[in-house]
Structure formats: structure tokens, C-alpha cells
Coordinates of C-alpha atoms and ligand atoms in Angstrom, one line a residue:
M1 CA -19.6 -10.4 9.2
D2 CA -18.5 -7.3 11.2
I3 CA -15.3 -5.6 10.1
Q4 CA -12.8 -5.4 12.9
P5 CA -10.2 -2.7 13.3
K6 CA -7.3 -4.9 12.1
D7 CA -9.3 -5.6 8.9
R8 CA -8.7 -2.0 7.9
I9 CA -4.9 -2.5 7.7
I10 CA -3.5 -3.2 4.3
F11 CA 0.1 -4.4 4.5
P12 CA 2.2 -4.1 1.3
L13 CA 4.3 -7.0 0.4
D14 CA 6.9 -4.8 -1.4
L15 CA 9.4 -7.6 -1.8
P16 CA 11.4 -9.1 -4.7
G17 CA 10.3 -12.7 -4.3
A18 CA 7.8 -15.3 -3.1
K19 CA 10.0 -16.6 -0.3
E20 CA 10.3 -13.3 1.6
A21 CA 6.7 -12.4 0.9
L22 CA 5.3 -15.7 2.2
R23 CA 7.5 -15.5 5.3
L24 CA 6.0 -12.0 6.2
A25 CA 2.5 -13.0 5.1
K26 CA 2.6 -16.1 7.4
G27 CA 3.5 -14.0 10.4
L28 CA 0.9 -11.2 9.8
S29 CA -2.1 -13.0 8.2
D30 CA -4.2 -13.0 11.4
H31 CA -3.2 -9.4 12.2
V32 CA -4.0 -7.4 9.1
G33 CA -7.0 -7.3 6.8
L34 CA -5.3 -7.4 3.4
F35 CA -2.0 -7.9 1.8
K36 CA -1.1 -5.6 -1.0
I37 CA 0.7 -7.3 -4.0
G38 CA 2.3 -4.7 -6.2
L39 CA 4.1 -4.5 -9.4
E40 CA 7.4 -5.8 -8.2
L41 CA 6.2 -9.0 -6.6
F42 CA 3.5 -9.7 -9.3
T43 CA 6.0 -9.2 -12.1
S44 CA 8.6 -11.5 -10.5
E45 CA 6.3 -14.2 -9.4
G46 CA 3.2 -14.0 -11.6
P47 CA -0.4 -14.7 -10.7
Q48 CA 0.5 -17.8 -8.7
I49 CA 1.8 -15.5 -5.9
V50 CA -1.8 -14.4 -5.4
K51 CA -2.9 -18.0 -4.8
Q52 CA 0.1 -18.6 -2.5
I53 CA -0.7 -15.6 -0.3
Q54 CA -4.4 -16.5 -0.3
A55 CA -3.5 -20.0 1.0
V56 CA -1.6 -18.6 3.9
G57 CA -4.6 -17.4 5.9
P58 CA -7.7 -15.2 6.2
A59 CA -6.3 -11.9 4.9
G60 CA -7.6 -10.6 1.6
I61 CA -5.7 -9.4 -1.5
F62 CA -5.2 -5.9 -2.7
L63 CA -3.8 -6.3 -6.2
D64 CA -2.1 -3.0 -6.9
L65 CA -1.7 -3.2 -10.7
K66 CA -2.4 0.5 -11.3
L67 CA -3.8 -0.4 -14.7
H68 CA -3.7 2.4 -17.3
D69 CA -4.5 1.5 -20.9
I70 CA -7.3 1.6 -23.5
P71 CA -10.7 0.5 -22.2
A72 CA -10.7 -3.0 -23.9
T73 CA -7.3 -3.8 -22.4
V74 CA -8.1 -2.6 -18.9
T75 CA -11.4 -4.5 -19.0
R76 CA -9.8 -7.7 -20.0
A77 CA -7.0 -7.4 -17.4
L78 CA -9.7 -6.8 -14.8
R79 CA -11.6 -9.9 -15.8
A80 CA -8.4 -11.9 -15.4
A81 CA -7.7 -10.3 -12.0
S82 CA -11.2 -10.9 -10.8
R83 CA -10.8 -14.6 -11.6
L84 CA -8.0 -14.7 -9.2
G85 CA -10.5 -13.9 -6.4
V86 CA -8.8 -10.7 -5.3
D87 CA -10.7 -8.1 -3.2
F88 CA -9.4 -4.9 -4.8
V89 CA -7.6 -4.0 -8.0
T90 CA -6.3 -0.5 -8.8
I91 CA -6.8 1.4 -12.0
H92 CA -5.4 4.9 -12.7
A93 CA -8.2 7.4 -12.9
D94 CA -6.4 8.8 -15.9
A95 CA -7.4 5.7 -17.9
G96 CA -10.7 7.5 -18.1
P97 CA -14.4 6.8 -17.5
E98 CA -14.8 4.2 -20.2
A99 CA -12.0 2.0 -18.9
I100 CA -13.3 2.3 -15.3
R101 CA -16.9 1.6 -16.4
G102 CA -15.8 -1.5 -18.4
A103 CA -13.7 -2.7 -15.4
A104 CA -16.6 -2.1 -13.0
E105 CA -19.0 -4.0 -15.2
V106 CA -16.8 -7.1 -15.4
A107 CA -16.1 -7.0 -11.7
A108 CA -19.8 -6.8 -10.8
G109 CA -20.9 -9.8 -8.9
T110 CA -17.3 -11.2 -8.6
G111 CA -16.4 -9.8 -5.2
T112 CA -13.5 -7.8 -6.7
R113 CA -13.8 -4.1 -6.3
I114 CA -12.2 -1.4 -8.4
L115 CA -10.1 1.4 -6.8
A116 CA -9.1 4.5 -8.8
V117 CA -5.7 6.0 -8.2
T118 CA -6.1 9.7 -8.4
V119 CA -2.8 11.5 -8.4
L120 CA 0.4 9.7 -7.4
T121 CA 1.8 11.4 -4.4
S122 CA 5.2 11.5 -6.1
L123 CA 3.8 14.2 -8.5
D124 CA 3.8 17.8 -7.4
K125 CA 2.6 21.0 -8.9
D126 CA 5.6 21.4 -11.2
T127 CA 5.2 17.9 -12.6
L128 CA 1.5 18.5 -13.2
I129 CA 2.4 21.7 -15.2
Q130 CA 5.0 19.7 -17.1
L131 CA 2.2 17.2 -17.9
G132 CA 0.1 20.0 -19.4
Y133 CA -2.1 21.1 -16.5
Q134 CA -3.0 24.8 -16.3
P135 CA -0.9 26.4 -13.5
D136 CA -4.0 27.5 -11.4
L137 CA -5.3 23.9 -11.4
A138 CA -1.9 22.3 -10.8
E139 CA -1.7 24.6 -7.8
D140 CA -4.8 23.1 -6.2
M141 CA -4.0 19.4 -5.7
G142 CA -7.2 18.9 -3.7
K143 CA -9.2 20.0 -6.7
V144 CA -7.3 17.8 -9.1
V145 CA -7.8 14.8 -6.8
L146 CA -11.5 15.6 -6.3
R147 CA -12.2 15.9 -10.0
K148 CA -10.6 12.6 -10.8
A149 CA -12.2 10.9 -7.9
A150 CA -15.7 12.2 -8.8
M151 CA -15.2 11.1 -12.4
A152 CA -14.1 7.6 -11.3
R153 CA -17.0 7.3 -8.9
E154 CA -19.5 8.3 -11.5
A155 CA -17.9 5.7 -13.9
G156 CA -18.5 3.0 -11.2
A157 CA -15.3 2.8 -9.2
H158 CA -16.0 1.4 -5.7
G159 CA -13.3 3.5 -4.1
I160 CA -10.2 5.6 -4.5
V161 CA -6.7 5.8 -3.2
C162 CA -5.8 9.2 -1.8
S163 CA -3.5 10.9 0.7
G164 CA -4.7 11.8 4.2
R165 CA -4.5 15.4 3.1
E166 CA -7.2 15.1 0.5
L167 CA -9.5 12.9 2.6
E168 CA -11.5 15.8 4.0
T169 CA -12.3 17.2 0.6
I170 CA -13.3 13.8 -0.7
R171 CA -15.5 13.1 2.3
A172 CA -17.1 16.5 2.1
N173 CA -17.9 16.2 -1.6
L174 CA -18.5 12.6 -2.6
D175 CA -21.0 10.0 -1.4
P176 CA -20.2 8.2 1.9
E177 CA -20.3 4.8 0.3
L178 CA -17.1 5.6 -1.6
I179 CA -14.3 3.4 -0.2
T180 CA -11.2 5.4 0.7
I181 CA -7.7 3.9 1.0
V182 CA -5.0 6.0 2.5
P183 CA -1.2 5.3 2.4
G184 CA 1.4 7.4 4.1
I185 CA 0.4 6.4 7.6
R186 CA 2.8 6.8 10.5
P187 CA 1.9 5.9 14.1
A188 CA 3.2 8.5 16.5
W189 CA 5.2 5.9 18.3
G190 CA 7.1 4.5 15.4
S191 CA 9.9 6.0 13.3
V192 CA 10.9 4.9 9.8
S193 CA 14.5 5.6 8.9
S194 CA 15.0 8.0 5.9
D195 CA 11.3 8.3 5.4
D196 CA 10.1 9.3 2.0
Q197 CA 6.5 9.7 2.9
K198 CA 5.6 13.4 3.0
R199 CA 1.9 13.6 3.4
I200 CA 1.6 11.5 6.5
A201 CA -1.2 11.0 9.1
T202 CA -1.5 8.8 12.2
P203 CA -3.8 5.8 12.0
R204 CA -6.2 7.4 14.5
D205 CA -6.4 10.7 12.6
A206 CA -6.8 9.1 9.2
I207 CA -9.7 6.9 10.5
R208 CA -11.3 9.9 12.2
A209 CA -11.0 11.8 8.9
G210 CA -13.0 9.1 7.2
A211 CA -10.5 6.6 5.8
D212 CA -11.8 3.1 5.4
Y213 CA -8.5 1.3 4.9
L214 CA -4.9 2.3 5.7
V215 CA -1.9 1.1 3.8
I216 CA 0.9 0.6 6.4
G217 CA 4.2 -0.9 5.4
R218 CA 7.4 0.1 7.1
P219 CA 6.0 0.9 10.6
I220 CA 5.0 -2.8 10.7
R221 CA 7.7 -4.4 8.7
D222 CA 10.6 -2.6 10.3
A223 CA 9.3 -2.9 13.9
A224 CA 11.2 -5.2 16.3
D225 CA 8.0 -7.2 16.6
P226 CA 5.7 -6.7 13.5
V227 CA 2.8 -8.5 15.0
E228 CA 2.9 -6.3 18.1
A229 CA 3.1 -3.2 15.8
A230 CA 0.1 -4.4 13.8
E231 CA -1.9 -4.9 17.1
M232 CA -1.0 -1.4 18.4
I233 CA -2.1 0.1 15.1
A234 CA -5.4 -1.9 15.3
Q235 CA -5.9 -0.4 18.8
E236 CA -5.3 3.1 17.4
I237 CA -7.8 2.4 14.6
S238 CA -10.4 1.3 17.1
E239 CA -9.9 4.6 19.0
G240 CA -10.4 6.6 15.8
L241 CA -13.6 4.8 14.8
Ligands
C5P1 O1 4.0 2.6 5.0 P1 5.0 2.6 3.8 O2 5.4 4.0 3.4 O3 6.1 1.7 4.0 O4 4.1 2.0 2.6 C1 4.6 2.0 1.4 C2 3.5 1.4 0.5 O5 2.5 2.4 0.3 C3 4.1 1.1 -0.9 O6 3.5 -0.2 -1.3 C4 3.6 2.1 -1.8 O7 3.3 1.7 -3.1 C5 2.3 2.5 -1.1 N1 1.9 3.9 -1.5 C6 2.6 5.0 -1.1 N2 2.1 6.2 -1.4 C7 1.1 6.4 -2.1 C8 0.4 5.3 -2.6 C9 0.8 4.1 -2.2 O8 3.6 4.9 -0.4 N3 0.7 7.6 -2.4

């Protein structure tokens, strides 16, 4: 099956409960590729929320658990997640190659793919130094992200989450099959009030730079007509391909 531009949109269901999440999912299911279920919704509603969202329509599930634990625990959590039939699960690259390898092994053949989170965009140079990084490395975020992405790929991760800013370095240095997921996307026509995203890119530019999937929340959720916003974004994606 051919992947359409709208299939590259990942819409985060960053909501406190099932009722609100289902309402949004019902409206957008035919207009985005995947719904992202994150820690808030998963913690409040449990695994049944995955089943409920899957039952709404054709969109897939991106389970953003950001696992970070010893290899045995990560592997077992991944096995449980793959039984839910989700398309993607996130693991912190910092969990290390053994955890990623174990996760990739249990995911093999299940249809669930592993994504490594490299460096949270909320961390900056000063935080990395506080965390023990040498200042010259902390200074070079692209290098830190690339190192973690390369390690995760080598260990069997199918893809990574990175900002639009690091995409070029990733594409220039790692194999083209690596799936890239890019948040911080802002269409030129939309505005998000008191925006906290700093490393932003437009959908067209991110796709042109080699992004496979875009995480787009508020520009769709806060639009007067979310379906229309998703359609306009899909149009921009098709222009960038
Ligand atoms: O498009 P918007 O900024 O509303 O999207 C927010 C979503 O993107 C949240 O689910 C957040 O977890 C996710 N995200 C992010 N920045 C990152 C990684 C993920 O905002 N670096």
C-alpha cells in the first residue's frame, strides 16, 4: 500500500482522559496517519485506550512511552506493547544498545517498530554539562544527537525522533532506511499562542530535509477547523516530497 501525504502526520493525543481523546480521534482518524499516545493519557487510561483509539478508524498508534530502564525491563515492556498492535514505541537512546537490541528482537515480526529518542529538546548545552557531558561535546548538539542515533541504529532501532535542526546531519551520516520523526512543526499559516517550541520547521521544509513523519499537535488541535488544518498540512507535505 502506497503511503499518502496524510499518513506522515502524527497527531498527539495530549489529553487527560479517554473522552476528550476519543472525540478528537474520531474527527481526525481519516486525516492523519497515526495518533500519538503519550505518558499522560496512557497513565490515566491504561492499555485499553490503545484499543479504543484503534477501534475508531484507520490511523495507527505511536505509543510514546519513552522507555528508559535496564535491558530486561525495557525488553519486557516492549513485548507487552507489541502485543497491543502499536506501530511505533519510543525508547530513550540513553537506555543503551543492549536495551535497544533486546527491544528490537522482541519487536521483530510483530509490526511494531522501535524509535530511539536522542536528546530531549528541553535539554540545552548547560543541562548537558550538568549531566556530566564535556563542555566541547555539550556545545555541539548535532554531534550528541548523531552519536546517540548511530548507536541506536547499530543496535537495531528502526528510527529516531529528532528536531528539524538535526535532520540534515542525520540524513548525511546515517543510512536512508532510518525512519525519522520530527516534532516542532509549524505551518507558515498557523500560529500557536504562547508557543514553547523553539526548533521549529514548516511541514514542507521538514519533509524536504528528509523527515518521514511529522508530529503536529497544536496547529491542528487549536485550528478553527482541525480537519481542514490537517488537509492543508497534507497538501504542504505533498509539495515537499
Ligand atoms: O505541535 P505541538 O508542539 O503541539 O506538539 C506537541 C507534541 O510533540 C507533544 O506530544 C510533545 O510530546 C511532542 N514533542 C515535542 N518536542 C519534542 C518531542 C516531542 O513537542 N522534541
